mmCIF file of N, CA and C in Angstrom:
data_model
loop_
_atom_site.group_PDB
_atom_site.id
_atom_site.type_symbol
_atom_site.label_atom_id
_atom_site.label_comp_id
_atom_site.label_asym_id
_atom_site.label_seq_id
_atom_site.Cartn_x
_atom_site.Cartn_y
_atom_site.Cartn_z
ATOM 1 N N UNK A 1 4.320 -13.463 6.971
ATOM 2 C CA UNK A 1 4.632 -12.126 7.465
ATOM 3 C C UNK A 1 3.620 -11.785 8.548
ATOM 4 N N UNK A 2 4.121 -11.368 9.689
ATOM 5 C CA UNK A 2 3.266 -11.011 10.812
ATOM 6 C C UNK A 2 3.161 -9.491 10.910
ATOM 7 N N UNK A 3 2.022 -8.958 10.472
ATOM 8 C CA UNK A 3 1.753 -7.523 10.547
ATOM 9 C C UNK A 3 1.262 -7.215 11.959
ATOM 10 N N UNK A 4 1.919 -6.282 12.632
ATOM 11 C CA UNK A 4 1.484 -5.864 13.968
ATOM 12 C C UNK A 4 0.328 -4.879 13.819
ATOM 13 N N UNK A 5 0.560 -3.798 13.069
ATOM 14 C CA UNK A 5 -0.462 -2.797 12.799
ATOM 15 C C UNK A 5 0.048 -1.860 11.722
ATOM 16 N N UNK A 6 -0.867 -1.067 11.166
ATOM 17 C CA UNK A 6 -0.449 -0.023 10.242
ATOM 18 C C UNK A 6 -1.397 1.151 10.321
ATOM 19 N N UNK A 7 -0.865 2.308 9.983
ATOM 20 C CA UNK A 7 -1.656 3.531 9.936
ATOM 21 C C UNK A 7 -1.581 4.085 8.519
ATOM 22 N N UNK A 8 -2.559 4.871 8.160
ATOM 23 C CA UNK A 8 -2.598 5.449 6.819
ATOM 24 C C UNK A 8 -2.342 6.951 6.885
ATOM 25 N N UNK A 9 -2.246 7.552 5.717
ATOM 26 C CA UNK A 9 -2.041 8.989 5.570
ATOM 27 C C UNK A 9 -0.710 9.427 6.179
ATOM 28 N N UNK A 10 0.356 8.821 5.690
ATOM 29 C CA UNK A 10 1.698 9.157 6.148
ATOM 30 C C UNK A 10 2.510 9.734 4.989
ATOM 31 N N UNK A 11 3.600 10.389 5.295
ATOM 32 C CA UNK A 11 4.481 10.945 4.284
ATOM 33 C C UNK A 11 5.218 9.790 3.593
ATOM 34 N N UNK A 12 5.031 9.687 2.290
ATOM 35 C CA UNK A 12 5.627 8.579 1.529
ATOM 36 C C UNK A 12 6.753 9.057 0.616
ATOM 37 N N UNK A 13 7.383 10.171 0.960
ATOM 38 C CA UNK A 13 8.506 10.660 0.160
ATOM 39 C C UNK A 13 9.591 9.597 0.059
ATOM 40 N N UNK A 14 10.256 9.595 -1.072
ATOM 41 C CA UNK A 14 11.391 8.712 -1.348
ATOM 42 C C UNK A 14 11.034 7.244 -1.456
ATOM 43 N N UNK A 15 9.769 6.949 -1.722
ATOM 44 C CA UNK A 15 9.413 5.572 -2.031
ATOM 45 C C UNK A 15 9.403 5.434 -3.546
ATOM 46 N N UNK A 16 9.523 4.229 -4.012
ATOM 47 C CA UNK A 16 9.480 3.977 -5.453
ATOM 48 C C UNK A 16 8.821 2.628 -5.709
ATOM 49 N N UNK A 17 8.454 2.407 -6.960
ATOM 50 C CA UNK A 17 7.752 1.178 -7.331
ATOM 51 C C UNK A 17 8.614 -0.037 -7.026
ATOM 52 N N UNK A 18 7.988 -0.990 -6.340
ATOM 53 C CA UNK A 18 8.648 -2.250 -6.009
ATOM 54 C C UNK A 18 8.002 -3.433 -6.718
ATOM 55 N N UNK A 19 6.681 -3.332 -6.974
ATOM 56 C CA UNK A 19 5.951 -4.451 -7.563
ATOM 57 C C UNK A 19 4.541 -3.990 -7.919
ATOM 58 N N UNK A 20 3.679 -4.947 -8.219
ATOM 59 C CA UNK A 20 2.258 -4.674 -8.429
ATOM 60 C C UNK A 20 1.435 -5.750 -7.725
ATOM 61 N N UNK A 21 0.148 -5.444 -7.545
ATOM 62 C CA UNK A 21 -0.792 -6.422 -7.013
ATOM 63 C C UNK A 21 -2.103 -6.275 -7.766
ATOM 64 N N UNK A 22 -2.629 -7.368 -8.280
ATOM 65 C CA UNK A 22 -3.869 -7.340 -9.055
ATOM 66 C C UNK A 22 -5.068 -7.401 -8.127
ATOM 67 N N UNK A 23 -5.827 -6.317 -8.125
ATOM 68 C CA UNK A 23 -7.044 -6.250 -7.324
ATOM 69 C C UNK A 23 -7.912 -5.124 -7.872
ATOM 70 N N UNK A 24 -9.026 -4.880 -7.226
ATOM 71 C CA UNK A 24 -9.926 -3.809 -7.664
ATOM 72 C C UNK A 24 -9.902 -2.650 -6.664
ATOM 73 N N UNK A 25 -10.326 -1.502 -7.140
ATOM 74 C CA UNK A 25 -10.440 -0.318 -6.285
ATOM 75 C C UNK A 25 -11.369 -0.618 -5.110
ATOM 76 N N UNK A 26 -12.523 -1.219 -5.382
ATOM 77 C CA UNK A 26 -13.486 -1.501 -4.313
ATOM 78 C C UNK A 26 -12.911 -2.424 -3.251
ATOM 79 N N UNK A 27 -12.110 -3.399 -3.657
ATOM 80 C CA UNK A 27 -11.479 -4.291 -2.685
ATOM 81 C C UNK A 27 -10.498 -3.517 -1.806
ATOM 82 N N UNK A 28 -9.703 -2.642 -2.408
ATOM 83 C CA UNK A 28 -8.761 -1.834 -1.629
ATOM 84 C C UNK A 28 -9.495 -0.939 -0.637
ATOM 85 N N UNK A 29 -10.564 -0.292 -1.079
ATOM 86 C CA UNK A 29 -11.335 0.581 -0.179
ATOM 87 C C UNK A 29 -11.950 -0.229 0.961
ATOM 88 N N UNK A 30 -12.435 -1.433 0.666
ATOM 89 C CA UNK A 30 -13.065 -2.234 1.721
ATOM 90 C C UNK A 30 -12.055 -2.645 2.797
ATOM 91 N N UNK A 31 -10.783 -2.791 2.421
ATOM 92 C CA UNK A 31 -9.758 -3.196 3.386
ATOM 93 C C UNK A 31 -9.054 -1.989 3.995
ATOM 94 N N UNK A 32 -8.618 -1.051 3.142
ATOM 95 C CA UNK A 32 -7.759 0.054 3.583
ATOM 96 C C UNK A 32 -8.513 1.324 3.953
ATOM 97 N N UNK A 33 -9.767 1.417 3.527
ATOM 98 C CA UNK A 33 -10.518 2.656 3.700
ATOM 99 C C UNK A 33 -10.320 3.541 2.474
ATOM 100 N N UNK A 34 -10.789 4.763 2.557
ATOM 101 C CA UNK A 34 -10.678 5.689 1.426
ATOM 102 C C UNK A 34 -9.212 6.016 1.145
ATOM 103 N N UNK A 35 -8.888 6.311 -0.106
ATOM 104 C CA UNK A 35 -7.500 6.630 -0.455
ATOM 105 C C UNK A 35 -6.971 7.839 0.313
ATOM 106 N N UNK A 36 -5.675 7.855 0.518
ATOM 107 C CA UNK A 36 -4.988 8.960 1.161
ATOM 108 C C UNK A 36 -4.949 10.176 0.248
ATOM 109 N N UNK A 37 -4.806 9.919 -1.046
ATOM 110 C CA UNK A 37 -4.645 10.981 -2.047
ATOM 111 C C UNK A 37 -5.505 10.655 -3.250
ATOM 112 N N UNK A 38 -6.249 11.667 -3.742
ATOM 113 C CA UNK A 38 -7.036 11.524 -4.968
ATOM 114 C C UNK A 38 -6.900 12.801 -5.779
ATOM 115 N N UNK A 39 -6.613 12.661 -7.063
ATOM 116 C CA UNK A 39 -6.599 13.777 -8.002
ATOM 117 C C UNK A 39 -7.169 13.252 -9.312
ATOM 118 N N UNK A 40 -8.334 13.716 -9.671
ATOM 119 C CA UNK A 40 -9.038 13.189 -10.834
ATOM 120 C C UNK A 40 -8.566 13.790 -12.154
ATOM 121 N N UNK A 41 -7.543 14.638 -12.139
ATOM 122 C CA UNK A 41 -7.042 15.233 -13.373
ATOM 123 C C UNK A 41 -6.552 14.163 -14.339
ATOM 124 N N UNK A 42 -7.006 14.201 -15.576
ATOM 125 C CA UNK A 42 -6.657 13.133 -16.514
ATOM 126 C C UNK A 42 -5.198 13.163 -16.945
ATOM 127 N N UNK A 43 -4.485 14.258 -16.658
ATOM 128 C CA UNK A 43 -3.074 14.349 -17.018
ATOM 129 C C UNK A 43 -2.149 14.022 -15.841
ATOM 130 N N UNK A 44 -2.747 13.719 -14.687
ATOM 131 C CA UNK A 44 -1.939 13.364 -13.511
ATOM 132 C C UNK A 44 -1.368 11.957 -13.672
ATOM 133 N N UNK A 45 -0.151 11.739 -13.202
ATOM 134 C CA UNK A 45 0.445 10.400 -13.271
ATOM 135 C C UNK A 45 -0.176 9.473 -12.244
ATOM 136 N N UNK A 46 -0.535 10.005 -11.070
ATOM 137 C CA UNK A 46 -1.195 9.228 -10.021
ATOM 138 C C UNK A 46 -2.539 9.882 -9.732
ATOM 139 N N UNK A 47 -3.613 9.102 -9.859
ATOM 140 C CA UNK A 47 -4.946 9.616 -9.558
ATOM 141 C C UNK A 47 -5.430 9.187 -8.181
ATOM 142 N N UNK A 48 -4.839 8.137 -7.648
ATOM 143 C CA UNK A 48 -5.331 7.554 -6.406
ATOM 144 C C UNK A 48 -4.178 6.849 -5.701
ATOM 145 N N UNK A 49 -4.045 7.105 -4.381
ATOM 146 C CA UNK A 49 -2.946 6.476 -3.639
ATOM 147 C C UNK A 49 -3.329 6.281 -2.185
ATOM 148 N N UNK A 50 -2.881 5.155 -1.638
ATOM 149 C CA UNK A 50 -2.932 4.899 -0.211
ATOM 150 C C UNK A 50 -1.493 4.901 0.276
ATOM 151 N N UNK A 51 -1.195 5.641 1.331
ATOM 152 C CA UNK A 51 0.143 5.609 1.936
ATOM 153 C C UNK A 51 0.000 5.074 3.355
ATOM 154 N N UNK A 52 0.906 4.170 3.715
ATOM 155 C CA UNK A 52 0.784 3.477 4.990
ATOM 156 C C UNK A 52 2.138 3.323 5.680
ATOM 157 N N UNK A 53 2.111 3.362 6.983
ATOM 158 C CA UNK A 53 3.278 3.038 7.809
ATOM 159 C C UNK A 53 2.944 1.706 8.477
ATOM 160 N N UNK A 54 3.704 0.666 8.102
ATOM 161 C CA UNK A 54 3.401 -0.693 8.547
ATOM 162 C C UNK A 54 4.447 -1.153 9.552
ATOM 163 N N UNK A 55 3.973 -1.609 10.705
ATOM 164 C CA UNK A 55 4.857 -2.214 11.697
ATOM 165 C C UNK A 55 4.663 -3.727 11.611
ATOM 166 N N UNK A 56 5.770 -4.452 11.518
ATOM 167 C CA UNK A 56 5.699 -5.901 11.378
ATOM 168 C C UNK A 56 6.815 -6.556 12.175
ATOM 169 N N UNK A 57 6.605 -7.833 12.497
ATOM 170 C CA UNK A 57 7.620 -8.567 13.244
ATOM 171 C C UNK A 57 8.810 -8.818 12.330
ATOM 172 N N UNK A 58 9.997 -8.604 12.866
ATOM 173 C CA UNK A 58 11.221 -8.853 12.126
ATOM 174 C C UNK A 58 11.240 -10.326 11.699
ATOM 175 N N UNK A 59 11.227 -10.603 10.386
ATOM 176 C CA UNK A 59 11.186 -12.005 9.945
ATOM 177 C C UNK A 59 12.454 -12.791 10.272
ATOM 178 N N UNK A 60 13.516 -12.112 10.660
ATOM 179 C CA UNK A 60 14.770 -12.785 11.002
ATOM 180 C C UNK A 60 14.914 -13.048 12.488
ATOM 181 N N UNK A 61 13.843 -12.786 13.241
ATOM 182 C CA UNK A 61 13.903 -12.932 14.694
ATOM 183 C C UNK A 61 12.709 -13.734 15.196
ATOM 184 N N UNK A 62 12.928 -14.512 16.248
ATOM 185 C CA UNK A 62 11.834 -15.237 16.907
ATOM 186 C C UNK A 62 11.200 -14.408 18.022
ATOM 187 N N UNK A 63 11.806 -13.272 18.343
ATOM 188 C CA UNK A 63 11.324 -12.406 19.423
ATOM 189 C C UNK A 63 10.150 -11.563 18.901
ATOM 190 N N UNK A 64 8.934 -11.757 19.434
ATOM 191 C CA UNK A 64 7.769 -10.996 18.951
ATOM 192 C C UNK A 64 7.862 -9.491 19.204
ATOM 193 N N UNK A 65 8.767 -9.074 20.093
ATOM 194 C CA UNK A 65 8.916 -7.637 20.335
ATOM 195 C C UNK A 65 9.937 -7.001 19.394
ATOM 196 N N UNK A 66 10.595 -7.805 18.578
ATOM 197 C CA UNK A 66 11.573 -7.308 17.600
ATOM 198 C C UNK A 66 10.809 -6.928 16.327
ATOM 199 N N UNK A 67 10.492 -5.646 16.212
ATOM 200 C CA UNK A 67 9.671 -5.199 15.081
ATOM 201 C C UNK A 67 10.438 -4.246 14.174
ATOM 202 N N UNK A 68 9.920 -4.105 12.973
ATOM 203 C CA UNK A 68 10.455 -3.175 11.986
ATOM 204 C C UNK A 68 9.292 -2.348 11.451
ATOM 205 N N UNK A 69 9.621 -1.228 10.814
ATOM 206 C CA UNK A 69 8.612 -0.350 10.228
ATOM 207 C C UNK A 69 8.986 -0.047 8.787
ATOM 208 N N UNK A 70 7.989 -0.019 7.920
ATOM 209 C CA UNK A 70 8.206 0.276 6.500
ATOM 210 C C UNK A 70 7.080 1.193 6.014
ATOM 211 N N UNK A 71 7.433 2.178 5.206
ATOM 212 C CA UNK A 71 6.442 3.020 4.533
ATOM 213 C C UNK A 71 6.140 2.373 3.187
ATOM 214 N N UNK A 72 4.861 2.142 2.905
ATOM 215 C CA UNK A 72 4.458 1.545 1.633
ATOM 216 C C UNK A 72 3.318 2.351 1.024
ATOM 217 N N UNK A 73 3.178 2.237 -0.282
ATOM 218 C CA UNK A 73 2.086 2.895 -0.983
ATOM 219 C C UNK A 73 1.451 1.924 -1.966
ATOM 220 N N UNK A 74 0.202 2.192 -2.292
ATOM 221 C CA UNK A 74 -0.507 1.487 -3.357
ATOM 222 C C UNK A 74 -1.111 2.578 -4.224
ATOM 223 N N UNK A 75 -0.865 2.533 -5.528
ATOM 224 C CA UNK A 75 -1.306 3.623 -6.397
ATOM 225 C C UNK A 75 -1.471 3.164 -7.842
ATOM 226 N N UNK A 76 -2.265 3.944 -8.594
ATOM 227 C CA UNK A 76 -2.342 3.709 -10.038
ATOM 228 C C UNK A 76 -1.270 4.553 -10.703
ATOM 229 N N UNK A 77 -0.898 4.204 -11.929
ATOM 230 C CA UNK A 77 0.168 4.939 -12.618
ATOM 231 C C UNK A 77 -0.222 5.184 -14.071
ATOM 232 N N UNK A 78 -0.348 6.470 -14.401
ATOM 233 C CA UNK A 78 -0.559 6.918 -15.787
ATOM 234 C C UNK A 78 -1.752 6.257 -16.468
ATOM 235 N N UNK A 79 -2.872 6.176 -15.759
ATOM 236 C CA UNK A 79 -4.076 5.602 -16.363
ATOM 237 C C UNK A 79 -5.076 6.672 -16.781
ATOM 238 N N UNK A 80 -4.881 7.918 -16.338
ATOM 239 C CA UNK A 80 -5.781 9.004 -16.717
ATOM 240 C C UNK A 80 -7.017 9.118 -15.851
ATOM 241 N N UNK A 81 -7.306 8.084 -15.072
ATOM 242 C CA UNK A 81 -8.430 8.088 -14.136
ATOM 243 C C UNK A 81 -8.229 6.915 -13.173
ATOM 244 N N UNK A 82 -9.053 6.868 -12.153
ATOM 245 C CA UNK A 82 -8.960 5.770 -11.195
ATOM 246 C C UNK A 82 -9.482 4.504 -11.864
ATOM 247 N N UNK A 83 -8.708 3.430 -11.880
ATOM 248 C CA UNK A 83 -9.200 2.176 -12.455
ATOM 249 C C UNK A 83 -10.110 1.456 -11.461
ATOM 250 N N UNK A 84 -11.331 1.189 -11.868
ATOM 251 C CA UNK A 84 -12.297 0.549 -10.966
ATOM 252 C C UNK A 84 -12.414 -0.954 -11.198
ATOM 253 N N UNK A 85 -11.934 -1.445 -12.324
ATOM 254 C CA UNK A 85 -11.965 -2.879 -12.589
ATOM 255 C C UNK A 85 -10.647 -3.492 -12.118
ATOM 256 N N UNK A 86 -10.483 -4.791 -12.347
ATOM 257 C CA UNK A 86 -9.241 -5.449 -11.965
ATOM 258 C C UNK A 86 -8.067 -4.728 -12.614
ATOM 259 N N UNK A 87 -7.069 -4.397 -11.802
ATOM 260 C CA UNK A 87 -5.948 -3.579 -12.273
ATOM 261 C C UNK A 87 -4.685 -3.975 -11.502
ATOM 262 N N UNK A 88 -3.514 -3.929 -12.150
ATOM 263 C CA UNK A 88 -2.262 -4.190 -11.433
ATOM 264 C C UNK A 88 -1.794 -2.936 -10.682
ATOM 265 N N UNK A 89 -2.339 -2.725 -9.484
ATOM 266 C CA UNK A 89 -1.991 -1.558 -8.674
ATOM 267 C C UNK A 89 -0.512 -1.604 -8.329
ATOM 268 N N UNK A 90 0.145 -0.462 -8.409
ATOM 269 C CA UNK A 90 1.571 -0.378 -8.113
ATOM 270 C C UNK A 90 1.786 -0.369 -6.606
ATOM 271 N N UNK A 91 2.810 -1.053 -6.174
ATOM 272 C CA UNK A 91 3.215 -1.075 -4.770
ATOM 273 C C UNK A 91 4.513 -0.298 -4.669
ATOM 274 N N UNK A 92 4.519 0.718 -3.823
ATOM 275 C CA UNK A 92 5.719 1.515 -3.617
ATOM 276 C C UNK A 92 6.297 1.264 -2.243
ATOM 277 N N UNK A 93 7.582 1.506 -2.117
ATOM 278 C CA UNK A 93 8.252 1.344 -0.841
ATOM 279 C C UNK A 93 9.723 1.673 -0.992
ATOM 280 N N UNK A 94 10.465 1.397 0.028
ATOM 281 C CA UNK A 94 11.910 1.647 -0.014
ATOM 282 C C UNK A 94 12.695 0.353 -0.189
ATOM 283 N N UNK A 95 12.005 -0.787 -0.137
ATOM 284 C CA UNK A 95 12.651 -2.083 -0.339
ATOM 285 C C UNK A 95 11.607 -3.080 -0.832
ATOM 286 N N UNK A 96 12.077 -4.238 -1.253
ATOM 287 C CA UNK A 96 11.177 -5.263 -1.783
ATOM 288 C C UNK A 96 10.229 -5.842 -0.745
ATOM 289 N N UNK A 97 10.482 -5.609 0.536
ATOM 290 C CA UNK A 97 9.583 -6.093 1.587
ATOM 291 C C UNK A 97 8.196 -5.457 1.436
ATOM 292 N N UNK A 98 8.111 -4.308 0.773
ATOM 293 C CA UNK A 98 6.833 -3.618 0.562
ATOM 294 C C UNK A 98 5.820 -4.533 -0.117
ATOM 295 N N UNK A 99 6.267 -5.291 -1.111
ATOM 296 C CA UNK A 99 5.361 -6.198 -1.826
ATOM 297 C C UNK A 99 4.757 -7.225 -0.872
ATOM 298 N N UNK A 100 5.577 -7.838 -0.053
ATOM 299 C CA UNK A 100 5.076 -8.849 0.875
ATOM 300 C C UNK A 100 4.132 -8.236 1.910
ATOM 301 N N UNK A 101 4.457 -7.048 2.393
ATOM 302 C CA UNK A 101 3.591 -6.390 3.377
ATOM 303 C C UNK A 101 2.218 -6.079 2.788
ATOM 304 N N UNK A 102 2.196 -5.474 1.603
ATOM 305 C CA UNK A 102 0.921 -5.120 0.970
ATOM 306 C C UNK A 102 0.103 -6.367 0.676
ATOM 307 N N UNK A 103 0.725 -7.383 0.112
ATOM 308 C CA UNK A 103 -0.024 -8.598 -0.213
ATOM 309 C C UNK A 103 -0.533 -9.303 1.032
ATOM 310 N N UNK A 104 0.200 -9.244 2.139
ATOM 311 C CA UNK A 104 -0.278 -9.821 3.397
ATOM 312 C C UNK A 104 -1.492 -9.051 3.907
ATOM 313 N N UNK A 105 -1.429 -7.737 3.847
ATOM 314 C CA UNK A 105 -2.563 -6.902 4.282
ATOM 315 C C UNK A 105 -3.801 -7.213 3.452
ATOM 316 N N UNK A 106 -3.642 -7.289 2.136
ATOM 317 C CA UNK A 106 -4.789 -7.547 1.259
ATOM 318 C C UNK A 106 -5.310 -8.968 1.450
ATOM 319 N N UNK A 107 -4.426 -9.942 1.429
ATOM 320 C CA UNK A 107 -4.833 -11.358 1.541
ATOM 321 C C UNK A 107 -5.568 -11.624 2.856
ATOM 322 N N UNK A 108 -5.077 -11.027 3.949
ATOM 323 C CA UNK A 108 -5.680 -11.264 5.265
ATOM 324 C C UNK A 108 -6.710 -10.207 5.655
ATOM 325 N N UNK A 109 -6.973 -9.276 4.746
ATOM 326 C CA UNK A 109 -7.961 -8.203 4.962
ATOM 327 C C UNK A 109 -7.751 -7.502 6.302
ATOM 328 N N UNK A 110 -6.521 -7.056 6.527
ATOM 329 C CA UNK A 110 -6.154 -6.375 7.772
ATOM 330 C C UNK A 110 -6.496 -4.892 7.648
ATOM 331 N N UNK A 111 -7.331 -4.402 8.527
ATOM 332 C CA UNK A 111 -7.730 -2.992 8.507
ATOM 333 C C UNK A 111 -6.696 -2.132 9.228
ATOM 334 N N UNK A 112 -6.605 -0.843 8.853
ATOM 335 C CA UNK A 112 -5.649 0.036 9.524
ATOM 336 C C UNK A 112 -6.058 0.316 10.963
ATOM 337 N N UNK A 113 -5.050 0.709 11.765
ATOM 338 C CA UNK A 113 -5.300 1.137 13.141
ATOM 339 C C UNK A 113 -6.048 2.454 13.094
ATOM 340 N N UNK A 114 -7.037 2.582 13.923
ATOM 341 C CA UNK A 114 -7.833 3.823 13.967
ATOM 342 C C UNK A 114 -7.044 4.956 14.563
#
């Protein structure tokens, strides 16, 4: 997957869980920066979330200018607090491509566009 760029702090309405990725909070912060959303309330379903708009090369095209955009999220679910140890962080999006995009960003340590 060829990630062109991504930005954080975007509206992630209408996304839903697509998969998970096992990593730590510190690893996510080192790659993605500080979370987009934090709520330390122990009764909250989500305590920590990164929302991103990812532009990537269309995998069905050889043309590097043929790009697509996907909104993705990474978040904890019903843990009562932010998990700081190894945890299966939830990946949200509107399609299964969200999983591949997030894992590519994490694996290649791609930082967001400033």
